Short mmCIF file of C-alpha atoms in Angstrom, two decimals:
data_model
loop_
_atom_site.label_atom_id
_atom_site.label_comp_id
_atom_site.label_asym_id
_atom_site.label_seq_id
_atom_site.Cartn_x
_atom_site.Cartn_y
_atom_site.Cartn_z
CA ARG A 74 118.97 9.32 65.17
CA LYS A 75 120.19 10.09 68.68
CA GLU A 76 120.78 13.75 69.46
CA VAL A 77 124.34 13.28 70.64
CA GLU A 78 126.21 10.13 69.73
CA GLN A 79 129.44 8.85 71.16
CA ASP A 80 131.38 5.60 70.99
CA PRO A 81 130.75 4.11 74.45
CA GLY A 82 134.10 2.33 74.58
CA PRO A 83 135.64 1.32 76.85
CA PHE A 84 138.94 2.64 75.62
CA ASN A 85 141.82 0.91 77.37
CA VAL A 86 145.06 2.82 76.83
CA PRO A 87 148.45 2.74 78.52
CA GLU A 88 149.56 5.62 80.67
CA GLY A 89 151.31 8.28 78.61
CA ALA A 90 149.44 7.48 75.40
CA THR A 91 147.37 9.91 73.36
CA VAL A 92 143.69 9.16 73.04
CA ALA A 93 140.98 10.77 70.93
CA PHE A 94 137.20 10.74 71.33
CA ASN A 95 134.64 11.75 68.77
CA CYS A 96 131.06 12.83 68.99
CA THR A 97 128.34 13.80 66.53
CA TYR A 98 125.24 15.85 67.18
CA SER A 99 122.01 16.04 65.23
CA ASN A 100 120.73 19.56 65.89
CA SER A 101 122.45 21.85 63.43
CA ALA A 102 121.17 24.91 65.30
CA SER A 103 123.04 23.99 68.49
CA GLN A 104 124.94 26.92 69.91
CA SER A 105 127.33 25.71 72.56
CA PHE A 106 129.42 22.61 73.00
CA PHE A 107 131.21 21.11 75.96
CA TRP A 108 133.15 18.15 77.20
CA TYR A 109 132.36 17.00 80.72
CA ARG A 110 133.90 14.14 82.64
CA GLN A 111 131.97 11.98 85.03
CA ASP A 112 133.48 9.64 87.57
CA CYS A 113 131.55 6.61 88.74
CA ARG A 114 128.42 7.60 90.71
CA LYS A 115 129.44 11.26 90.75
CA GLU A 116 128.15 14.40 89.08
CA PRO A 117 129.55 15.57 85.71
CA LYS A 118 132.35 18.12 85.95
CA LEU A 119 133.04 20.60 83.17
CA LEU A 120 136.27 19.75 81.41
CA MET A 121 136.18 22.42 78.73
CA SER A 122 133.96 24.37 76.43
CA VAL A 123 134.51 23.79 72.72
CA TYR A 124 134.94 26.75 70.43
CA SER A 125 134.68 26.92 66.66
CA SER A 126 138.35 27.72 66.28
CA GLY A 127 139.35 24.81 68.46
CA ASN A 128 140.87 25.26 71.87
CA GLU A 129 143.46 23.73 74.12
CA ASP A 130 143.74 23.46 77.87
CA GLY A 131 146.95 21.81 78.97
CA ARG A 132 146.91 18.21 77.74
CA PHE A 133 143.38 18.53 76.38
CA THR A 134 142.47 19.78 72.93
CA ALA A 135 138.92 20.15 71.65
CA GLN A 136 137.81 20.67 68.07
CA LEU A 137 134.45 21.54 66.57
CA ASN A 138 133.36 21.03 62.98
CA ARG A 139 129.98 22.68 62.54
CA ALA A 140 129.62 21.60 58.91
CA SER A 141 129.96 17.93 59.87
CA GLN A 142 128.34 18.42 63.29
CA TYR A 143 131.29 16.73 64.85
CA ILE A 144 133.19 17.38 68.07
CA SER A 145 136.43 15.81 69.19
CA LEU A 146 138.56 15.64 72.31
CA LEU A 147 142.25 14.75 72.33
CA ILE A 148 144.08 13.85 75.52
CA ARG A 149 147.86 13.82 75.35
CA ASP A 150 150.25 12.15 77.81
CA SER A 151 147.35 10.43 79.55
CA LYS A 152 147.46 9.98 83.33
CA LEU A 153 145.87 7.35 85.52
CA SER A 154 143.64 10.08 86.91
CA ASP A 155 142.17 10.63 83.44
CA SER A 156 140.22 7.39 83.81
CA ALA A 157 136.57 8.44 83.72
CA THR A 158 133.58 8.69 81.42
CA TYR A 159 133.80 11.61 79.01
CA LEU A 160 130.52 13.20 78.06
CA CYS A 161 129.96 15.13 74.87
CA VAL A 162 127.41 17.81 75.64
CA VAL A 163 125.49 20.20 73.43
CA ASN A 164 123.51 23.25 74.43
CA GLY A 165 120.23 24.28 72.85
CA SER A 166 119.52 26.29 69.77
CA GLY A 167 117.63 29.05 71.52
CA GLY A 168 120.63 30.96 72.75
CA GLY A 169 120.99 31.79 76.40
CA ALA A 170 120.98 29.16 79.10
CA ASP A 171 119.24 26.06 77.78
CA GLY A 172 119.18 22.56 79.14
CA LEU A 173 122.08 20.44 78.03
CA THR A 174 121.80 17.35 75.86
CA PHE A 175 124.25 14.68 76.88
CA GLY A 176 125.78 11.87 74.96
CA LYS A 177 125.93 8.55 76.76
CA GLY A 178 129.62 9.02 77.32
CA THR A 179 132.84 7.31 76.38
CA HIS A 180 134.45 5.24 79.09
CA LEU A 181 138.24 5.67 79.31
CA ILE A 182 140.52 3.40 81.32
CA ILE A 183 144.17 4.38 81.64
CA GLN A 184 146.34 1.44 82.50
CA PRO A 185 149.67 1.68 84.35
CA GLY B 241 134.47 29.37 91.97
CA ALA B 242 131.27 27.91 90.51
CA VAL B 243 130.32 25.60 93.34
CA VAL B 244 126.89 24.04 93.47
CA SER B 245 125.65 22.13 96.49
CA GLN B 246 122.81 19.67 96.65
CA HIS B 247 121.06 18.21 99.66
CA PRO B 248 120.47 15.48 100.63
CA SER B 249 123.09 13.37 98.91
CA ARG B 250 121.18 10.18 99.49
CA VAL B 251 117.62 9.46 100.56
CA ILE B 252 115.59 6.32 101.02
CA CYS B 253 111.86 6.75 101.32
CA LYS B 254 108.73 4.65 101.26
CA SER B 255 106.40 4.50 98.32
CA GLY B 256 103.77 7.24 98.46
CA THR B 257 105.84 9.76 100.40
CA SER B 258 107.30 13.02 99.09
CA VAL B 259 110.95 13.97 98.97
CA LYS B 260 112.41 17.46 98.65
CA ILE B 261 115.84 18.06 97.12
CA GLU B 262 117.63 21.40 97.43
CA CYS B 263 120.10 22.87 94.97
CA ARG B 264 122.20 25.92 95.80
CA SER B 265 124.78 27.89 93.88
CA LEU B 266 127.26 28.90 96.57
CA ASP B 267 129.49 31.50 94.98
CA PHE B 268 127.59 32.87 92.03
CA GLN B 269 124.10 33.89 91.09
CA ALA B 270 122.53 31.48 88.67
CA THR B 271 120.16 32.93 86.11
CA THR B 272 118.84 29.49 85.39
CA MET B 273 118.92 26.17 87.17
CA PHE B 274 118.22 22.77 85.68
CA TRP B 275 117.15 19.42 87.00
CA TYR B 276 118.39 16.19 85.44
CA ARG B 277 117.85 12.54 86.12
CA GLN B 278 120.22 9.67 85.39
CA PHE B 279 119.28 6.01 85.46
CA PRO B 280 122.03 3.37 85.69
CA LYS B 281 124.18 3.15 82.57
CA GLN B 282 122.15 5.91 80.92
CA SER B 283 123.00 9.49 80.06
CA LEU B 284 121.68 12.42 82.00
CA MET B 285 118.22 13.45 80.88
CA LEU B 286 116.94 16.97 81.34
CA MET B 287 113.74 17.08 83.37
CA ALA B 288 113.04 20.78 83.69
CA THR B 289 114.45 24.27 83.41
CA SER B 290 113.91 26.68 86.26
CA ASN B 291 114.21 30.46 86.20
CA GLU B 292 114.01 32.48 89.38
CA GLY B 293 110.56 33.90 89.98
CA SER B 294 108.82 32.09 87.14
CA LYS B 295 107.29 28.69 86.50
CA ALA B 296 109.57 25.88 85.51
CA THR B 297 109.57 24.54 81.97
CA TYR B 298 109.25 20.77 81.87
CA GLU B 299 110.56 18.44 79.20
CA GLN B 300 108.15 16.24 77.34
CA GLY B 301 107.15 13.23 79.38
CA VAL B 302 107.99 14.78 82.75
CA GLU B 303 104.91 15.28 84.93
CA LYS B 304 104.90 18.76 86.41
CA ASP B 305 102.46 17.78 89.15
CA LYS B 306 104.71 14.97 90.24
CA PHE B 307 108.00 16.84 90.11
CA LEU B 308 107.37 20.20 91.73
CA ILE B 309 110.04 22.82 91.20
CA ASN B 310 110.37 26.02 93.18
CA HIS B 311 113.02 28.58 92.33
CA ALA B 312 112.87 30.98 95.24
CA SER B 313 116.05 32.98 94.60
CA LEU B 314 119.02 33.30 92.27
CA THR B 315 120.88 30.78 94.41
CA LEU B 316 118.24 28.21 95.40
CA SER B 317 116.01 25.80 93.54
CA THR B 318 114.11 22.87 95.02
CA LEU B 319 112.70 19.73 93.43
CA THR B 320 109.97 17.84 95.26
CA VAL B 321 109.15 14.33 94.13
CA THR B 322 105.57 13.83 95.20
CA SER B 323 103.97 10.46 95.90
CA ALA B 324 107.19 8.70 95.03
CA HIS B 325 107.14 5.23 93.48
CA PRO B 326 109.96 2.71 93.05
CA GLU B 327 110.31 3.67 89.38
CA ASP B 328 111.26 7.19 90.55
CA SER B 329 114.41 5.73 92.09
CA SER B 330 117.26 7.46 90.28
CA PHE B 331 120.17 9.85 90.53
CA TYR B 332 118.83 13.41 90.49
CA ILE B 333 121.31 16.14 89.64
CA CYS B 334 120.84 19.87 89.49
CA SER B 335 122.95 22.36 87.63
CA ALA B 336 123.26 26.11 87.66
CA ALA B 337 124.17 28.28 84.72
CA ARG B 338 126.09 31.52 84.80
CA GLY B 339 124.44 34.36 83.00
CA ARG B 340 126.86 34.73 80.15
CA SER B 341 127.87 32.84 77.04
CA PRO B 342 128.65 29.99 76.61
CA TYR B 343 126.39 29.45 79.62
CA GLU B 344 128.47 26.72 81.12
CA GLN B 345 126.58 24.69 83.64
CA TYR B 346 127.97 23.55 86.95
CA PHE B 347 126.54 20.50 88.59
CA GLY B 348 125.65 19.70 92.14
CA PRO B 349 126.92 16.41 93.59
CA GLY B 350 123.58 14.71 92.97
CA THR B 351 120.96 13.03 95.12
CA ARG B 352 120.53 9.29 94.99
CA LEU B 353 116.87 8.53 95.62
CA THR B 354 115.72 5.04 96.47
CA VAL B 355 111.99 4.42 96.85
CA THR B 356 111.08 1.19 98.59
#
């Protein structure tokens, strides 16, 4: 089983729509969870950390379900500039700064 | 804040030569820096973890004698690809972690290495 699994997409959605991504992770001892976005041939940029209670940042809402080892990202009122690959990322189980484990990413295309 | 620079952004070298890549955290001190590699259409794969003043920890399957890491200060880490071969051609990205939970990592812009 892959450590972090995501639906690769692509997701083609019209501008203004709401879109949701899901991710599962295999290491139950993982401590920290993130969503990054990566544009073509660029480095990943941190979108948001994901907290157990769920958290929201503007149009973006992230949820974590530790029991199911499941992470989600919801994007409301999608913009053309949201087109990118969204990476589900999990930190290690050792606490502190560990290397990140990346999913392969979900490709999102927002259409005008 | 949280800017990480990486140099060079692109390098083409001949097989058998060595290439050094620099990673700097510009506006914060990074307790730990990481080196990743990404092949086309693949996810980022962690190569090694680097702490200032100590030896790097390499992931399984990554040759420490081929990928030399030096972490000279809290703001600078270097990766040297020694005796490069065409199969080392990849996108190399560094990241730097702040020293507090949840230890978010900030990535440099990456270095695209092509070995001919």
